[in-house]
Amino acid sequence: MESYYLFSNGELARKDNVIRLTRKDGQFKDLKVELTRDIFLFGEVSLNTKCLVFLSQKRIPLHLFNYYGNYSGSFYPREKNVSGELLVNQVTANVDCQHRLNLAKKFVLGASQNIVRNLKYYLRRGKDVSEQLTVIESLIKAIPLSTSIDQLMGIEGDIHRNYYSAWPNIFNDDTGFVSRVRRPPDNMVNTLISFLNMMMYSSCLSEIYVSQLNPTISYLHSPSERRFSLCLDLSEIFKPLIVDRLIFSLVNKRVVTPDSFEKGSNGCYMKKNTILKVSRAYDEYLRKTIMHRQLHRKVSYRHLVRLECYKLIKDLMDEKEYQPFKIWW
C-alpha cells in the first residue's frame, strides 16, 4: 500500500477504476486505488462528489494542506470496519475518570520515555543535553502520581519545554530556534515541527481508520468538535521517533537550510520545493523497518502506529493492559 503526495495543480477525478490527477498542461498521473493507503493533497486541486464517493467506497482517506503546507483537514470515508462493543467500551473508558487517567498517563509516559531515548542518543555523541535530561527524568517520576488530566498535561508541558530547550545544542549550526512557537512559526525549525506534526497526525488518522477505533474519542486530549483527538494522543508517542529524529537529520545534514524557507508577515513558511523534499523524506522515514521483539519480524515505522491501535483495543476490551510503545534501539 502506498501513500501518495500530490503537489501539482489540476483536477482529481475518477477515471474507470483509478483516480486520475490531470495537470493543467494535460499530463496526468493515475493512482491505483487497490494499492493506495491515503492521499495527501498540497496543490490547488478541484474534485467532484463522484471522486469522493469512489474514494469512500475504496476506503481511502484524503488529507488536505494549503499553499503554505498547513494542514487544512481530512476527508474521512464512512467507517465500514466498525464494532459496537468496542465503541461502547471506548466511550465508557473516557467517562470512567480513573480508566481515562490511566490511559492518559501511559500516553505521556510513552512520549517522555522516547524523548529521553533521543536525548541519551545525542548525549553519547557529545551533545550537551545532560541538564535537560536530568530535569526530564525527574519530571517523569511525577507522571504516575498525577491525580487529574490537567495536572498530567502540566507535567507534559514542562517535559516538552525542557526537551525543546535542548534542541539548539543538538543542531550542528545555529538555527535561531529557542523555544516552540506555533501560530505562526517564527523560524525554520518551528515550521518543520508544525508541518511534520500535522503529517504525523494525518498518518495516525489513516491507521486508526484501518482499526475499529473511533478517532474522536480520546483520553489525554479532551474530545471536542471538529477534530480527531485520538490522533493527538497516539501521535505524541511517535513524534520523538519520527518527527523529531527526522528534523535533526534534515537540519544537521543540511538537507534543509534557511534558504529553504521564506519569511512573511504571517511567519516562516517552507518553499514549494522544500515541502516536496520534506514530504518525501517523511514518507521514506515511515518506510524504515525494525526487527520487532515480540513479532520476531521486521515492521515499518508506520506499522508500529497500527500496532499501537491494536494494543489500545485490547485494553479497551479487557484483554491486556495497554503499554505504550517505547524505542528499544
XYZ file of N, CA and C in Angstrom, residues 65-162:
294
model
N -3.788 20.039 2.526
C -2.855 21.040 3.039
C -2.940 22.275 2.143
N -2.762 23.454 2.739
C -2.876 24.673 1.938
C -1.549 25.020 1.266
N -1.497 26.171 0.644
C -0.332 26.581 -0.142
C 0.946 26.592 0.694
N 0.823 26.953 1.986
C 1.982 27.066 2.862
C 2.334 25.749 3.562
N 1.618 24.672 3.240
C 1.901 23.397 3.867
C 1.201 23.195 5.190
N 0.251 24.086 5.521
C -0.500 23.943 6.767
C -1.660 22.967 6.569
N -1.858 22.117 7.541
C -2.938 21.127 7.471
C -4.292 21.834 7.498
N -5.159 21.476 6.549
C -6.482 22.096 6.461
C -7.596 21.173 6.925
N -7.439 19.870 6.722
C -8.480 18.940 7.131
C -8.348 17.624 6.387
N -9.272 16.710 6.668
C -9.237 15.384 6.060
C -10.627 14.979 5.602
N -10.658 14.269 4.484
C -11.882 13.585 4.078
C -11.792 12.177 4.651
N -12.685 11.863 5.565
C -12.645 10.591 6.297
C -13.793 9.727 5.805
N -13.520 8.675 5.024
C -14.602 7.865 4.458
C -15.485 7.244 5.538
N -16.689 6.908 5.118
C -17.611 6.251 6.053
C -16.975 4.975 6.580
N -17.053 4.818 7.896
C -16.427 3.655 8.519
C -17.189 2.380 8.174
N -16.442 1.369 7.738
C -17.040 0.071 7.430
C -16.577 -1.000 8.423
N -15.374 -0.792 8.960
C -14.827 -1.747 9.919
C -15.202 -1.271 11.325
N -16.445 -1.520 11.721
C -16.957 -0.973 12.976
C -17.275 -2.085 13.964
N -17.266 -1.724 15.246
C -17.628 -2.651 16.315
C -18.411 -1.876 17.360
N -19.681 -2.217 17.517
C -20.500 -1.546 18.519
C -19.974 -1.768 19.920
N -19.505 -2.976 20.198
C -18.987 -3.289 21.533
C -17.750 -2.460 21.847
N -16.847 -2.344 20.870
C -15.644 -1.544 21.088
C -15.996 -0.077 21.287
N -16.937 0.433 20.500
C -17.333 1.830 20.637
C -17.876 2.106 22.038
N -18.726 1.205 22.538
C -19.261 1.364 23.896
C -18.125 1.366 24.916
N -17.182 0.433 24.757
C -16.065 0.359 25.694
C -15.154 1.575 25.590
N -15.007 2.092 24.374
C -14.162 3.272 24.184
C -14.765 4.491 24.882
N -16.073 4.634 24.772
C -16.754 5.744 25.445
C -16.742 5.544 26.956
N -16.991 4.310 27.381
C -17.008 4.007 28.814
C -15.662 4.331 29.463
N -14.569 4.001 28.766
C -13.244 4.295 29.297
C -12.998 5.798 29.387
N -13.627 6.552 28.506
C -13.464 8.012 28.547
C -14.209 8.625 29.722
N -15.404 8.152 30.005
C -16.206 8.730 31.083
C -15.810 8.164 32.448
N -15.106 7.028 32.449
C -14.559 6.482 33.691
C -13.281 7.255 34.003
N -13.335 8.149 34.971
C -12.227 9.071 35.248
C -10.914 8.341 35.508
N -10.966 7.235 36.250
C -9.738 6.525 36.585
C -9.144 5.815 35.377
N -10.022 5.175 34.568
C -9.529 4.484 33.380
C -8.945 5.489 32.394
N -9.633 6.607 32.202
C -9.116 7.631 31.293
C -7.773 8.162 31.776
N -7.672 8.419 33.083
C -6.418 8.948 33.630
C -5.289 7.946 33.459
N -5.576 6.665 33.659
C -4.549 5.630 33.495
C -4.038 5.578 32.063
N -4.958 5.659 31.090
C -4.538 5.639 29.689
C -3.763 6.911 29.341
N -4.230 8.044 29.846
C -3.541 9.313 29.581
C -2.117 9.270 30.129
N -1.941 8.688 31.311
C -0.598 8.561 31.884
C 0.297 7.721 30.986
N -0.274 6.670 30.396
C 0.516 5.805 29.524
C 0.975 6.568 28.279
N 0.109 7.412 27.715
C 0.489 8.191 26.538
C 1.637 9.156 26.868
N 1.508 9.846 28.003
C 2.551 10.802 28.395
C 3.836 10.065 28.737
N 3.711 8.934 29.422
C 4.898 8.154 29.791
C 5.616 7.645 28.548
N 4.858 7.114 27.571
C 5.475 6.624 26.348
C 6.207 7.724 25.602
N 5.554 8.877 25.461
C 6.185 10.009 24.775
C 7.442 10.466 25.513
N 7.366 10.533 26.839
C 8.500 11.015 27.643
C 9.675 10.054 27.590
N 9.402 8.765 27.643
C 10.479 7.770 27.551
C 11.177 7.843 26.200
N 10.434 8.107 25.157
C 11.040 8.228 23.828
C 11.833 9.519 23.692
N 11.380 10.563 24.369
C 12.148 11.814 24.416
C 13.490 11.584 25.101
N 13.456 10.871 26.226
C 14.690 10.553 26.956
C 15.632 9.741 26.071
N 15.067 8.822 25.308
C 15.878 7.998 24.411
C 16.613 8.871 23.395
N 15.912 9.860 22.850
C 16.549 10.774 21.895
C 17.682 11.550 22.538
N 17.442 12.079 23.739
C 18.464 12.883 24.411
C 19.685 12.041 24.770
N 19.470 10.815 25.211
C 20.603 9.947 25.550
C 21.414 9.609 24.300
N 20.727 9.467 23.172
C 21.409 9.199 21.903
C 22.394 10.325 21.584
N 21.939 11.564 21.718
C 22.807 12.697 21.386
C 23.806 12.990 22.490
N 23.488 12.631 23.727
C 24.446 12.798 24.818
C 25.664 11.912 24.572
N 25.422 10.687 24.089
C 26.534 9.772 23.793
C 27.386 10.283 22.635
N 26.836 11.188 21.851
C 27.571 11.742 20.708
C 28.128 13.131 20.995
N 28.260 13.423 22.276
C 28.953 14.638 22.691
C 28.123 15.902 22.729
N 26.802 15.799 22.589
C 25.943 16.973 22.648
C 25.615 17.291 24.115
N 25.654 18.553 24.460
C 25.453 18.971 25.842
C 23.958 19.078 26.164
N 23.352 17.943 26.514
C 21.925 17.907 26.859
C 21.707 17.278 28.228
N 22.762 17.152 29.004
C 22.677 16.459 30.296
C 21.755 17.175 31.278
N 21.782 18.507 31.267
C 20.939 19.265 32.202
C 19.456 19.016 31.919
N 19.050 19.127 30.671
C 17.651 18.887 30.310
C 17.257 17.427 30.569
N 18.167 16.508 30.313
C 17.889 15.094 30.536
C 17.607 14.818 32.009
N 18.392 15.413 32.894
C 18.201 15.225 34.337
C 16.845 15.752 34.786
N 16.472 16.931 34.297
C 15.191 17.532 34.669
C 14.026 16.675 34.168
N 14.114 16.224 32.923
C 13.027 15.436 32.343
C 12.866 14.105 33.077
N 13.971 13.436 33.403
C 13.895 12.174 34.143
C 13.258 12.381 35.505
N 13.483 13.536 36.100
C 12.843 13.858 37.380
C 11.344 14.090 37.199
N 10.969 14.782 36.114
C 9.553 15.052 35.843
C 8.791 13.761 35.537
N 9.448 12.808 34.902
C 8.794 11.549 34.562
C 8.327 10.818 35.816
N 9.078 10.960 36.898
C 8.710 10.301 38.156
C 7.385 10.816 38.710
N 6.991 12.028 38.284
C 5.741 12.611 38.780
C 4.525 12.145 37.982
N 4.748 11.521 36.830
C 3.619 11.099 35.982
C 2.696 10.117 36.692
N 3.223 9.049 37.324
C 2.321 8.096 37.995
C 1.572 8.714 39.181
N 2.073 9.824 39.709
C 1.459 10.455 40.880
C 0.370 11.461 40.517
N 0.182 11.704 39.237
C -0.819 12.678 38.792
C -2.217 12.223 39.193
N -3.025 13.176 39.600
C -4.388 12.857 40.038
C -5.456 13.413 39.114
N -5.051 14.126 38.067
C -6.017 14.681 37.121
C -5.360 14.857 35.758
N -6.195 14.972 34.734
C -5.692 15.183 33.373
C -4.980 16.532 33.286
N -5.538 17.551 33.928
C -4.915 18.879 33.881
C -3.516 18.857 34.486
N -3.371 18.162 35.616
C -2.057 18.056 36.246
C -1.086 17.310 35.341
N -1.587 16.267 34.700
C -0.769 15.475 33.788
C -0.332 16.308 32.589
N -1.242 17.102 32.042
C -0.905 17.967 30.911
C 0.141 19.008 31.304
N 0.084 19.451 32.557
C 1.084 20.399 33.043
C 2.469 19.779 33.079
N 2.550 18.523 33.534
C 3.831 17.809 33.554
C 4.338 17.612 32.127
N 3.430 17.232 31.230
C 3.809 17.039 29.834
C 4.362 18.337 29.239
N 3.715 19.451 29.557
C 4.188 20.739 29.058
C 5.582 21.074 29.557
N 5.861 20.784 30.838
C 7.191 21.044 31.401
C 8.245 20.160 30.729
N 7.882 18.909 30.463
C 8.819 17.996 29.805
C 9.171 18.509 28.411
N 8.158 18.937 27.658
C 8.417 19.419 26.300
C 9.200 20.729 26.305
N 8.951 21.602 27.259
C 9.707 22.862 27.322
C 11.199 22.575 27.545
N 11.485 21.650 28.452
C 12.887 21.299 28.698
C 13.487 20.571 27.499
